Coordinates of C-alpha atoms and ligand atoms in Angstrom, one line a residue:
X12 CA 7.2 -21.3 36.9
X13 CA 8.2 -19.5 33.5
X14 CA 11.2 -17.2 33.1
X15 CA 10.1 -14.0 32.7
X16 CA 11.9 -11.1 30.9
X17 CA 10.2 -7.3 31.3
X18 CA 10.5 -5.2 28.7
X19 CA 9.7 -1.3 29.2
X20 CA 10.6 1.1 27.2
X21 CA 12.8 4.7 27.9
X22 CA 12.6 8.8 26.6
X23 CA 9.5 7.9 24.5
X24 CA 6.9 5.7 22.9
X25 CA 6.9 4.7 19.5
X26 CA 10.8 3.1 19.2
X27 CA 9.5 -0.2 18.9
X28 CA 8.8 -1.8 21.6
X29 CA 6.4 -4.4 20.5
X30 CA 9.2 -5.1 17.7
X31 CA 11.9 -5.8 20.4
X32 CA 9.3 -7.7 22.3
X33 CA 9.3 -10.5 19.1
X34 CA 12.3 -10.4 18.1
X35 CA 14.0 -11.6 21.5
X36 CA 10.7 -14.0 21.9
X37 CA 12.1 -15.3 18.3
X38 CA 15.6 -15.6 19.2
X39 CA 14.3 -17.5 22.1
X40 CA 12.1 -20.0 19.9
X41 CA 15.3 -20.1 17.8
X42 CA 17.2 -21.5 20.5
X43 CA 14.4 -24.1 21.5
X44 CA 12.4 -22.8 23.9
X45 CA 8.5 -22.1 24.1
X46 CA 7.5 -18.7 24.1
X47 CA 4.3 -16.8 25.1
X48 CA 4.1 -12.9 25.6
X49 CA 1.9 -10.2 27.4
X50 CA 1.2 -6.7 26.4
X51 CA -0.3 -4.7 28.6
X52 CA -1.7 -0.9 27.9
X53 CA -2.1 1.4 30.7
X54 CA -5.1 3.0 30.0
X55 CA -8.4 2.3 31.5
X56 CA -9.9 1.3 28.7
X57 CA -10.8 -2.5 29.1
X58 CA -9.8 -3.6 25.6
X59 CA -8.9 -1.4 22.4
X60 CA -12.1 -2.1 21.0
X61 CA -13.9 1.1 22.0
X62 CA -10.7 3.2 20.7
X63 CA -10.6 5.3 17.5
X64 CA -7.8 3.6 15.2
X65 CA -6.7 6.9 14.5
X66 CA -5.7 7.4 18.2
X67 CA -5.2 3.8 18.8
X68 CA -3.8 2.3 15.5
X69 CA -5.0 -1.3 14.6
X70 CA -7.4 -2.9 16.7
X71 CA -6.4 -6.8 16.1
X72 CA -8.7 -9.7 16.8
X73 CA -7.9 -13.0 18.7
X74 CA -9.5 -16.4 18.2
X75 CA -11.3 -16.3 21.0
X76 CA -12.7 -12.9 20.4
X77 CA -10.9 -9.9 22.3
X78 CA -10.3 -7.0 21.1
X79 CA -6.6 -5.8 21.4
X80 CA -3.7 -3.9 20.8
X81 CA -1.5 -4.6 17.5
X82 CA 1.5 -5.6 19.2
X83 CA -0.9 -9.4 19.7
X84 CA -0.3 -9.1 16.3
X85 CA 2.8 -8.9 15.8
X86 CA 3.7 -11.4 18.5
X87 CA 1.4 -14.0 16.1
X88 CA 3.3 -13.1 13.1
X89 CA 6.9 -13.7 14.4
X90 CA 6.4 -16.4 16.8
X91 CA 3.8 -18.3 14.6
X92 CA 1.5 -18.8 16.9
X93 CA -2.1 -17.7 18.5
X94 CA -2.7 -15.9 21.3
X95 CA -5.5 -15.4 23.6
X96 CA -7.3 -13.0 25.8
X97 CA -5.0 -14.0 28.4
X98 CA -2.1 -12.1 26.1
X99 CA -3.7 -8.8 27.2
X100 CA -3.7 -6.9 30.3
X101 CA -5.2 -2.9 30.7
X102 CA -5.2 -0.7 33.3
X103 CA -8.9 -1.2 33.1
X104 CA -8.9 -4.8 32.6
X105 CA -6.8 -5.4 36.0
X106 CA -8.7 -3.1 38.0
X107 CA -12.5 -4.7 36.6
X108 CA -11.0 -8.0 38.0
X109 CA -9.7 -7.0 41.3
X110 CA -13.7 -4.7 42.3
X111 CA -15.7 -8.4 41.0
X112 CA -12.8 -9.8 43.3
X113 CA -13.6 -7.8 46.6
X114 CA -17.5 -7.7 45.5
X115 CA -17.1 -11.4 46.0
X116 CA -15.4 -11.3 49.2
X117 CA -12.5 -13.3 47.8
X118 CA -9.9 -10.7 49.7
X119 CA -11.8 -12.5 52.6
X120 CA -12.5 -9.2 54.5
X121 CA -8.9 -7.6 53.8
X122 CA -8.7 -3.7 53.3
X123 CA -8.2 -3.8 49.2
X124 CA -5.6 -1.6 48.1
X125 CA -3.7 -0.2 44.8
X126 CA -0.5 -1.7 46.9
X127 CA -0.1 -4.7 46.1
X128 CA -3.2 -5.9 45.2
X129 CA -3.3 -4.5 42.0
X130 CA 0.3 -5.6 41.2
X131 CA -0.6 -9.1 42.4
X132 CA -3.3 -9.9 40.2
X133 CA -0.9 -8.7 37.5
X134 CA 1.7 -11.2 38.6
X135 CA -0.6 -14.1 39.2
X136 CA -2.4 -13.2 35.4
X137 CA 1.6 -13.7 33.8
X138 CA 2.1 -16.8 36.1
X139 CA -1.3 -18.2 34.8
X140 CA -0.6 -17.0 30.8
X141 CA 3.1 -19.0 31.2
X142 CA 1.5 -22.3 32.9
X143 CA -1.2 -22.3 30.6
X144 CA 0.9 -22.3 27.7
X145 CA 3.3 -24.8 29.0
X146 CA 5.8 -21.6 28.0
X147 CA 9.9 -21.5 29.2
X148 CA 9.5 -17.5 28.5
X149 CA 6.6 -15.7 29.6
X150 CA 7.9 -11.9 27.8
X151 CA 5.8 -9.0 29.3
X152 CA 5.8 -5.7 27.2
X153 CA 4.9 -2.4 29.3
X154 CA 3.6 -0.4 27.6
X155 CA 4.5 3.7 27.3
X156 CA 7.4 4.9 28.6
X157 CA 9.3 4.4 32.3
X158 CA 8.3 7.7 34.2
X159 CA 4.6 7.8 33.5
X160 CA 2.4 7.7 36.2
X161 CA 0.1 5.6 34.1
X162 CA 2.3 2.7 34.0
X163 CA 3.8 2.7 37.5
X164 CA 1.3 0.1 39.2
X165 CA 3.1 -2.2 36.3
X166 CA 6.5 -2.0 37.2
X167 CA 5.7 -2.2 40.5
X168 CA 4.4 -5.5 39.6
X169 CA 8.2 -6.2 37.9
X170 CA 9.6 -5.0 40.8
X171 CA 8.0 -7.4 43.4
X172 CA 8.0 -10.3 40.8
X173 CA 11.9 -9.6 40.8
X174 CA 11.9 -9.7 44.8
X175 CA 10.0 -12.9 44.9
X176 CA 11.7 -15.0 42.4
X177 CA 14.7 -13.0 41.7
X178 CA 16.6 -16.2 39.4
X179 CA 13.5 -16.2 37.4
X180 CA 12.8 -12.4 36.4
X181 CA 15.0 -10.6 34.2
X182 CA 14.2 -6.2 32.9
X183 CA 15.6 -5.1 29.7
X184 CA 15.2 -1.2 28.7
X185 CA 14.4 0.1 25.1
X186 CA 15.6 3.4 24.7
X187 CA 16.8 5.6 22.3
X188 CA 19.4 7.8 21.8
X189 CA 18.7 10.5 19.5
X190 CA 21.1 12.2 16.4
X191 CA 20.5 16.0 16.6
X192 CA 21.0 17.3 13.4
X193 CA 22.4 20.3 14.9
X194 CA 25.4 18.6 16.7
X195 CA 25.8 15.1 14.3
X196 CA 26.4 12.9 17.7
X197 CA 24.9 10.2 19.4
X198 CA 23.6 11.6 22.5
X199 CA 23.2 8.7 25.6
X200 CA 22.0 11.8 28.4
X201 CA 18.3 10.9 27.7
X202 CA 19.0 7.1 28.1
X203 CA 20.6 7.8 31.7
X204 CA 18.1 9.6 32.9
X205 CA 15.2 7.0 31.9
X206 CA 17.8 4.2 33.7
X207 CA 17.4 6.8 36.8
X208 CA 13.9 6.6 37.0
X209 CA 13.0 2.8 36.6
X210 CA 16.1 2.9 39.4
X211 CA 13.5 5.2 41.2
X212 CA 10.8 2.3 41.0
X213 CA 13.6 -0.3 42.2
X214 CA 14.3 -1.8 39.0
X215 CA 18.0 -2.1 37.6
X216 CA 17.7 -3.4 33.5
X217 CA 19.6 -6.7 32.9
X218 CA 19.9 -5.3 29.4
X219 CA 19.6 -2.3 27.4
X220 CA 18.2 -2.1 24.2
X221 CA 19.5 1.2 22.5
X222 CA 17.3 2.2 19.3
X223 CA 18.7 4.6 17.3
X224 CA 18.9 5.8 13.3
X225 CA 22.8 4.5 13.8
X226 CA 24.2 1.2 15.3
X227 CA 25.5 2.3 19.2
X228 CA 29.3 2.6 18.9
X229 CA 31.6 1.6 21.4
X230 CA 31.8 5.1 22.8
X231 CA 28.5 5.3 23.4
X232 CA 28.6 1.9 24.8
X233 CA 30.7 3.0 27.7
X234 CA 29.1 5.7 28.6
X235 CA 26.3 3.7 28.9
X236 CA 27.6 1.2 30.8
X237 CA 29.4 3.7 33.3
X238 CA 26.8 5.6 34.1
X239 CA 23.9 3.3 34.0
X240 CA 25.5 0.5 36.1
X241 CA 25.4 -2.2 33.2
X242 CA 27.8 -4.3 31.4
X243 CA 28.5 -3.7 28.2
X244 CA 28.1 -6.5 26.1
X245 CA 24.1 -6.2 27.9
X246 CA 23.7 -2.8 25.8
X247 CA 22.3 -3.7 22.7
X248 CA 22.7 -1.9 19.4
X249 CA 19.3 -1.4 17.5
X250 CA 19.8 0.8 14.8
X251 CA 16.7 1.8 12.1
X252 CA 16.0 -1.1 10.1
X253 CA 13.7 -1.5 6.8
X254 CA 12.7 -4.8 7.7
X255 CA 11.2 -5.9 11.0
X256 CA 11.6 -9.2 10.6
X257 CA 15.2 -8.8 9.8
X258 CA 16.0 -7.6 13.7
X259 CA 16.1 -11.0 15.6
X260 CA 19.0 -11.7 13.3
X261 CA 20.6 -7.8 13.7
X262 CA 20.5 -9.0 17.8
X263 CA 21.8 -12.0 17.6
X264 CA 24.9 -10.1 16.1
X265 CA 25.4 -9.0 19.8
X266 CA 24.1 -12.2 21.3
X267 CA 21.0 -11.3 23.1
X268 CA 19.9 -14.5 22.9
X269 CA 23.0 -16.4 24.6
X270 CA 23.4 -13.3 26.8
X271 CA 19.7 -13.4 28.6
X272 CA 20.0 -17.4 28.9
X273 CA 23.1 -17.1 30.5
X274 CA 21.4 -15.0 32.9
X275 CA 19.4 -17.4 33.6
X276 CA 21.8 -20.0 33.7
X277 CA 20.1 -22.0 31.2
X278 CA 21.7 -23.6 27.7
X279 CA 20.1 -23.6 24.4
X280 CA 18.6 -26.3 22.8
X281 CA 19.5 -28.0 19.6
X282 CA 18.0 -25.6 17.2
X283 CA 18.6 -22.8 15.1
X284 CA 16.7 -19.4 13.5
X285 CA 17.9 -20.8 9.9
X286 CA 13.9 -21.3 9.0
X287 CA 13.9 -17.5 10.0
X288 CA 16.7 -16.5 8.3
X289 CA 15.5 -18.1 5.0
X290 CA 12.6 -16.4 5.4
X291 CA 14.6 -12.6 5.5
X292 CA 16.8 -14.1 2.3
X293 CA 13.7 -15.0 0.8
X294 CA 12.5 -11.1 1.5
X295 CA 15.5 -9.5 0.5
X296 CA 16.1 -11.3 -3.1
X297 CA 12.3 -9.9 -4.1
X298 CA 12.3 -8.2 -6.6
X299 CA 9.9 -7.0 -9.3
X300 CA 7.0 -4.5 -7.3
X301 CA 3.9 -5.3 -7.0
X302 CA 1.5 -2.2 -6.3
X303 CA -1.1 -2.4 -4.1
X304 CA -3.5 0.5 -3.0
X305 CA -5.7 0.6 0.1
X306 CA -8.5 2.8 -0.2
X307 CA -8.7 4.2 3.9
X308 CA -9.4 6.7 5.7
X309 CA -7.3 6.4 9.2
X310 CA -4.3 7.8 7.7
X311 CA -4.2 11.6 8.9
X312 CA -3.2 12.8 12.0
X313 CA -2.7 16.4 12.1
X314 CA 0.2 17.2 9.2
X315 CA 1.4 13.1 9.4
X316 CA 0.2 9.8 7.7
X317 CA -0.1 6.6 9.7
X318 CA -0.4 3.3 8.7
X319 CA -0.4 1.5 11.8
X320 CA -4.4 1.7 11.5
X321 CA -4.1 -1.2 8.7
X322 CA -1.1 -2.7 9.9
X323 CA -2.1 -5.9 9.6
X324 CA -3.4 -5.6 6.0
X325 CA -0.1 -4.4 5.4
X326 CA 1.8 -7.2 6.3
X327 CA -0.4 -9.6 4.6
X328 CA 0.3 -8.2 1.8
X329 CA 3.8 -8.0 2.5
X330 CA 3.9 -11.7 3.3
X331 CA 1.8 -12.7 0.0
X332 CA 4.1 -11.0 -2.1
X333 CA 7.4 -12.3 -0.7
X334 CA 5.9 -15.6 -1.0
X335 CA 6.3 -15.1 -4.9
X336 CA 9.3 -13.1 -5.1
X337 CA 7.6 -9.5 -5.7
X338 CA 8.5 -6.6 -3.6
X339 CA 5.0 -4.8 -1.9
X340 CA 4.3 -1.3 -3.2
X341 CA 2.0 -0.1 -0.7
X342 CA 0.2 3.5 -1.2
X343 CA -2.8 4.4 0.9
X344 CA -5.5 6.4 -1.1
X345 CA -8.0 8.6 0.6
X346 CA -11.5 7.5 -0.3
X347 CA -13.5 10.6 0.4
X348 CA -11.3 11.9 -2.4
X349 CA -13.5 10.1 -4.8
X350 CA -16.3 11.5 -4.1
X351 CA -14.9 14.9 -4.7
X352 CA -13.2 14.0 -7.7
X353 CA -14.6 11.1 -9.8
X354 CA -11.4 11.9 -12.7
X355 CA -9.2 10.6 -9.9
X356 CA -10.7 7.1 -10.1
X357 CA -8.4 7.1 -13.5
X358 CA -5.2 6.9 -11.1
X359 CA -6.6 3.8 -9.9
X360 CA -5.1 2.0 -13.4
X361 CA -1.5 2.5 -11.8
X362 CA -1.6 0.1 -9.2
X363 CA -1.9 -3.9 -10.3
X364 CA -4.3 -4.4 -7.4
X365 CA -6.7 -2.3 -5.0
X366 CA -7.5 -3.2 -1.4
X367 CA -10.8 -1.4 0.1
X368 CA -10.2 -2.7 4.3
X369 CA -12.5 -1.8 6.6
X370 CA -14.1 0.8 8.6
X371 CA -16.9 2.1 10.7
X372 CA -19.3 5.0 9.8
X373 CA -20.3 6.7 6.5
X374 CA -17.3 9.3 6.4
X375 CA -15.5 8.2 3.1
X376 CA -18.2 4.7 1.8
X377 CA -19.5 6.7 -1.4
X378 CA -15.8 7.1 -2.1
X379 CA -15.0 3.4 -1.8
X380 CA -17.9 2.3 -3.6
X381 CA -17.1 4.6 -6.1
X382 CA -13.5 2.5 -6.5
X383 CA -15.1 -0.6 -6.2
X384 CA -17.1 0.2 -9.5
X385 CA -14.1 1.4 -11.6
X386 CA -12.3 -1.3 -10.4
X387 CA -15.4 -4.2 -11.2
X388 CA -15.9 -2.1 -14.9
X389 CA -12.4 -1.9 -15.7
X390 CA -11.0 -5.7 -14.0
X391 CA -8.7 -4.5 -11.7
X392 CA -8.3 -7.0 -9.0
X393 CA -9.7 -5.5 -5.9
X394 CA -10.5 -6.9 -2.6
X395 CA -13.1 -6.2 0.1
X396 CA -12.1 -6.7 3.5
X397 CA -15.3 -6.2 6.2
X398 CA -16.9 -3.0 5.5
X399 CA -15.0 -3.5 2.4
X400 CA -17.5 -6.8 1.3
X401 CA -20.2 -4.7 2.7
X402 CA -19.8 -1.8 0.1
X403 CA -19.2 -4.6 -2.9
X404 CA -22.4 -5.6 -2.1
X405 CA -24.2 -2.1 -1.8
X406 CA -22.2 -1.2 -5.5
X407 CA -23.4 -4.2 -7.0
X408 CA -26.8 -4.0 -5.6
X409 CA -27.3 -0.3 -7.5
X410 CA -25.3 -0.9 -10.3
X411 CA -25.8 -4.1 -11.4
X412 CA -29.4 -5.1 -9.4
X413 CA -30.5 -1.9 -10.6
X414 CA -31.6 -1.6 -6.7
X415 CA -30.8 2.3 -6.4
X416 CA -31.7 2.8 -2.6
X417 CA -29.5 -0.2 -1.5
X418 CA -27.0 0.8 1.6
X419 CA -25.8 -0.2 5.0
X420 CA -28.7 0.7 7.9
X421 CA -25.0 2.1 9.6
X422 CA -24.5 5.0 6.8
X423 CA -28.3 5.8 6.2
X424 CA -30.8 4.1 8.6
X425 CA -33.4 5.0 6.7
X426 CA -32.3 3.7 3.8
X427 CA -35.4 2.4 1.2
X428 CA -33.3 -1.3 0.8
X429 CA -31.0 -2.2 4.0
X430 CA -29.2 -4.6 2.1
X431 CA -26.8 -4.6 5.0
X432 CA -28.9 -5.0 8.1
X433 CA -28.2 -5.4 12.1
X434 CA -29.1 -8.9 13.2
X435 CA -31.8 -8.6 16.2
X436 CA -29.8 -9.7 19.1
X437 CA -27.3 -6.8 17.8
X438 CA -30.3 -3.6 17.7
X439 CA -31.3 -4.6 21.6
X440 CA -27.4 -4.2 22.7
X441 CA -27.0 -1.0 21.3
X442 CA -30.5 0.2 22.6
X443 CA -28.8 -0.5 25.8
X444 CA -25.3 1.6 24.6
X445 CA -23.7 -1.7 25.3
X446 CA -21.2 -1.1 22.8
X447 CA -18.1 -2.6 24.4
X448 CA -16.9 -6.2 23.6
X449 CA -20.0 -7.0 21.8
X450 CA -19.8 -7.0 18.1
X451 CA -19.2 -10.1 16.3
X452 CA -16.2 -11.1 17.2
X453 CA -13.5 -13.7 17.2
X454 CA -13.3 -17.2 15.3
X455 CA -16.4 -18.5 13.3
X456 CA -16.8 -21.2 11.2
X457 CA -17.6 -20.8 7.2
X458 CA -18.0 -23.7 4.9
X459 CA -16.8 -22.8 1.6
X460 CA -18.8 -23.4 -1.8
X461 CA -16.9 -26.0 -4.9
X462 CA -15.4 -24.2 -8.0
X463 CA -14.9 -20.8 -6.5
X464 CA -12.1 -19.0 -6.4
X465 CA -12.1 -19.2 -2.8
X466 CA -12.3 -23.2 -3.1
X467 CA -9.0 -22.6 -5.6
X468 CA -7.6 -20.7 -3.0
X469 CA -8.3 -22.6 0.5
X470 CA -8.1 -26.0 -0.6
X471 CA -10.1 -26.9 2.0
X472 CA -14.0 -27.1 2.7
X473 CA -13.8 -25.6 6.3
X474 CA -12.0 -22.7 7.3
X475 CA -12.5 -20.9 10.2
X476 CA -11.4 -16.6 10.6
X477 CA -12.0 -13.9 12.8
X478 CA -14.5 -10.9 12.5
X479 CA -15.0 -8.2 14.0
X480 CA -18.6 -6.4 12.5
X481 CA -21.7 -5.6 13.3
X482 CA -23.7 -5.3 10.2
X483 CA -23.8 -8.2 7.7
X484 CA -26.1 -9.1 4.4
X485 CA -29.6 -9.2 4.7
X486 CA -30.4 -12.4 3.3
X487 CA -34.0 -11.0 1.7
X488 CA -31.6 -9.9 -1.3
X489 CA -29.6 -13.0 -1.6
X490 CA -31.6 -14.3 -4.3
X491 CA -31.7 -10.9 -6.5
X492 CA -27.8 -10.9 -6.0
X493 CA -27.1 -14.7 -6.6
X494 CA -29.7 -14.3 -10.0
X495 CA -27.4 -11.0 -11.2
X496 CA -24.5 -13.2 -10.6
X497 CA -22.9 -12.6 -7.7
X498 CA -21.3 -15.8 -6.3
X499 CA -21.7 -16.0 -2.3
X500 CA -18.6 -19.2 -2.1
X501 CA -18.4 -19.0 1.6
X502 CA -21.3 -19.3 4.1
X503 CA -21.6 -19.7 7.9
X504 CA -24.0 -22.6 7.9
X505 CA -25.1 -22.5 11.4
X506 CA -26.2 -19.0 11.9
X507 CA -27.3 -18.6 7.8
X508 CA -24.8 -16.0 7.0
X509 CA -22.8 -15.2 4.1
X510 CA -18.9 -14.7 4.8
X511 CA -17.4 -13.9 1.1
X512 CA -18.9 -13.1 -2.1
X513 CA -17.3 -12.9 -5.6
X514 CA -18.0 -11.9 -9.2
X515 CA -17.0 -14.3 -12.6
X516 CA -15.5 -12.8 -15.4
X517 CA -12.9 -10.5 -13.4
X518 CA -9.3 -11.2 -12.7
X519 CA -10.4 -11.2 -8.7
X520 CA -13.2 -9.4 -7.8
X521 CA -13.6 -10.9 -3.7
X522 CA -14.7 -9.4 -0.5
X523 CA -15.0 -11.5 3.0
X524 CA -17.2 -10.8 5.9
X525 CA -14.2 -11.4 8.2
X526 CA -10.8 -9.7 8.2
X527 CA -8.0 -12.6 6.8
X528 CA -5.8 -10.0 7.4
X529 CA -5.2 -11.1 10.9
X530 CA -4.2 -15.1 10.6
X531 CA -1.4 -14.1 7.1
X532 CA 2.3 -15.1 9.3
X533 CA 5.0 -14.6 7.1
X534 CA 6.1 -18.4 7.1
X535 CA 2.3 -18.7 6.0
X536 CA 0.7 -16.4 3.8
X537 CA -3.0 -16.2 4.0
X538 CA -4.4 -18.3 1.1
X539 CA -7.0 -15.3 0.1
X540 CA -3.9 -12.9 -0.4
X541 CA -2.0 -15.2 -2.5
X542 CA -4.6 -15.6 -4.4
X543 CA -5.5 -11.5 -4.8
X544 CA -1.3 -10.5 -5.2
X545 CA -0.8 -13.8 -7.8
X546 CA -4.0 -11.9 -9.9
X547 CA -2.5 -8.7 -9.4
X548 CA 1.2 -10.2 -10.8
X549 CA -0.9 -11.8 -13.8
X550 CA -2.8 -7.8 -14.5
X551 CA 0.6 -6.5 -14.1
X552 CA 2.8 -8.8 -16.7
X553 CA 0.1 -8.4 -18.9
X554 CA 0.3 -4.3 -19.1
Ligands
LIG605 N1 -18.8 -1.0 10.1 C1 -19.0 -2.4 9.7 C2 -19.7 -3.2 10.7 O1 -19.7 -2.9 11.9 C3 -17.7 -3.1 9.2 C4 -16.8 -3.2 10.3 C5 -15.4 -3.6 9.9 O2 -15.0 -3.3 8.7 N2 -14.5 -4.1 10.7 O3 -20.4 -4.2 10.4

């Protein structure tokens, strides 16, 4: 069987969990072993798909189509590798499993209850992800906070793991200690009282993460370790940093790494984090910005901005740019302001390249298309991602087609030209409100056509990339586009569809059916970004 580590987090969500999660996943790879990790969300929801990313931040895609939280995302990007629907556990997903289970009489007749049955089939899922994977580390990220009553059926399931194989299971804490600006000290009183209550669910952490704006002194340290029943060199400092991919290295300052396998009375292996920590020199000598816009709409919550709704746009972007030196400007620009404003669309000159992601529902698509046309008339690089190709499509369809009625049947159903259409097998699933786990989703093929800038930027004929859409281009207008020039250079051969268009005679004028967002790692940068950011550097040096 795996090892496998726990990691819940303490006094509140949002400290950076998911962060933690990689980094000691990396430190791990770093010493030579083979990692897999598994987040799972308490809520009943049975994947994230169904969630608004304003409450839920970035839905991100896997290969093999689920739809999940952004943390699978981040675990791709650090440990360079894909991950599967067997990366993701929900309240509801566990539950769903265990009622087909009884409904099947495989409990053979057994009274089926919350304890254990619940926490078993949580247990058996990480014992399946970690064989499955060949893995040394299975790392299992609870999600929310210790003291929920959401999450208690999950550290239950750490509990008895713990119990059963006690050599082999190991709990590390993230907490945080907070500043008060009113007193100027580090306070640890919150942290003890978290350590209290996972002590209340039978759990004792191996390790303590301590997040904090400031690294964790050595007072601090002690009080820690006196009143929480833990060594010392097992607290962890992990102060605010600028770069998350910068904080495997910031741990192994207090040798996490050597410090969990000694737990497990394991040794590393013959290798070393030095392609990692070429990478974070690499980040840190950029220089030179390069500014990049996103047209959204999932920034505001109440009087704060978010960007975890694009947060994988964001780091593709990051990683594109690093890869030639620049450092990413990234400011998010509210499309519906566009369509209140059209002398705004002049601000759009400041930035060396626009993004328009993607989206669901009309709220804010006049406003993007709006961008999309200053950005075509003026050549400023801009790229469509999803809904973003979808609204290229519709501008160049009234603009340039002269087609004045063209839209998406999912802003105006009764639109005169549907240019972007529902496929058949997609109307009858809604009929049925089947909305759950059943858009397009997940890996699919697209062969990509010679001499386009997407052929420049591939290098290969093949590709495959994940989507997540409903709607796609009615092929009744491919031949009007195609004959006003619009260049469809990838296509999905089996099923007729077109996956990315572009325009000639513009610095980089491309939009893709499918979100490349999700594959860029920042030891690989997605080939599509490099090629948008290196057009973007050329615009820029030319000003
Ligand atoms: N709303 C569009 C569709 O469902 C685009 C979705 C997206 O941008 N992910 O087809």
């Amino acid at each position: 069987m795996s090892r496998v580590i726990f990691i819940m987090g303490g006094v509140m969500s949002g400290i950076g969990k998911g962060i933690v999660t990689s980094s000691i996943g990396k430190i791990l790879q770093g010493k030579g072993f083979t990692i897999t990790a598994v987040k799972i969300d308490p809520y009943i929801n049975v994947d994230a798909g169904t969630m608004n990313p304003v409450e839920h931040g970035e839905v991100f895609v896997t290969d093999d189509s689920l739809e999940c939280d952004q943390d699978i995302g981040n675990y791709e990007r650090f440990f360079s590798s894909d991950f599967s629907s067997d990366n993701y556990i929900t309240t509801g997903r566990v539950y769903l499993k265990v009622i087909n289970k009884e409904r099947n009489l495989e409990y053979k007749g057994k009274c089926v209850e919350v304890i254990p049955h619940i926490p078993n089939e949580v247990i058996s899922q990480i014992k399946k992800v970690g064989k499955n994977t060949k893995s040394d580390f299975v790392l299992v990220e609870i999600g929310g906070t210790v003291g929920e009553y959401q999450n208690f059926i999950f550290l239950e399931a750490a509990r008895m793991m713990k119990l059963k194989f006690p050599k082999k299971v190991l709990s590390v804490l993230v907490s945080y200690l907070p500043v008060p600006s009113t007193i100027g000290e580090m306070k640890t009183k919150p942290t003890q009282a978290a350590v209290r209550t996972i002590n209340e669910a039978g759990i004792q952490p191996d390790i303590i993460v301590g997040r904090s704006v400031f690294p964790l002194d050595i007072v601090r340290k002690k009080k820690i370790s006196i009143f929480c029943n833990i060594d010392i060199d097992d607290i962890i400092s992990a102060p605010d940093c600028d770069l998350a991919y910068e904080i495997p290295l910031n741990f192994e300052k207090d040798n996490l790494g050597d410090r969990i396998l000694s737990k497990f009375k394991m040794k590393k292996r013959n290798t070393d984090l030095s392609e990692w920590s070429n990478l974070i020199s690499k980040i840190r000598r950029s220089k030179n910005p390069v500014k990049i816009a996103i047209i959204g709409k999932y920034f505001e919550s109440g009087s704060f901005t978010l960007s975890d709704s694009y947060i994988s746009v964001i780091e593709a972007i990051k990683h594109a740019a690093w890869s030639f030196f620049k450092k990413p400007e990234i400011r998010w620009l509210s499309a519906e302001s566009y369509e209140e404003d059209k002398n705004k669309l002049k601000e759009l000159r400041d930035y060396d390249g626009i993004i328009v992601p993607g989206g669901f529902g009309s709220r804010g698509t006049e406003g993007k298309i709006e961008v999309i046309r200053y950005c075509r008339e003026n050549k400023i690089p801009i790229f469509g991602l999803c809904l973003g190709m979808q609204l290229a499509i519709i501008e160049f369809a009234r603009n340039i087609c002269g087609i004045s009625g063209a839209n998406s049947i999912e802003m105006d159903p009764s639109c005169s030209d549907p240019i972007i259409n529902i496929m058949e097998d997609q109307k009858s699933l809604l009929k049925k409100n089947q909305y759950g786990g059943t858009m397009r989703l997940g890996a699919h093929p697209c062969t990509i056509k010679a001499g386009t800038i997407s052929a420049k930027s591939y290098k290969i004929k093949n590709i495959s990339e994940r989507h997540r859409h409903r709607y796609e281009l009615n092929n009744d207008y491919r031949e009007i586009l195609e004959k006003n020039g619009m260049i469809m250079s990838g296509i999905n051969s089996k099923k007729n569809l077109v996956e990315i268009i572009e325009i000639k005679d513009h610095p980089f004028f491309l939009a893709t059916q499918f979100h490349p967002e999700f594959k860029s790692r920042p030891t690989a940068p997605h080939p599509l970004f490099k090629s948008f950011i290196s057009s973007c550097i050329k615009k820029r040096d030319k000003k």
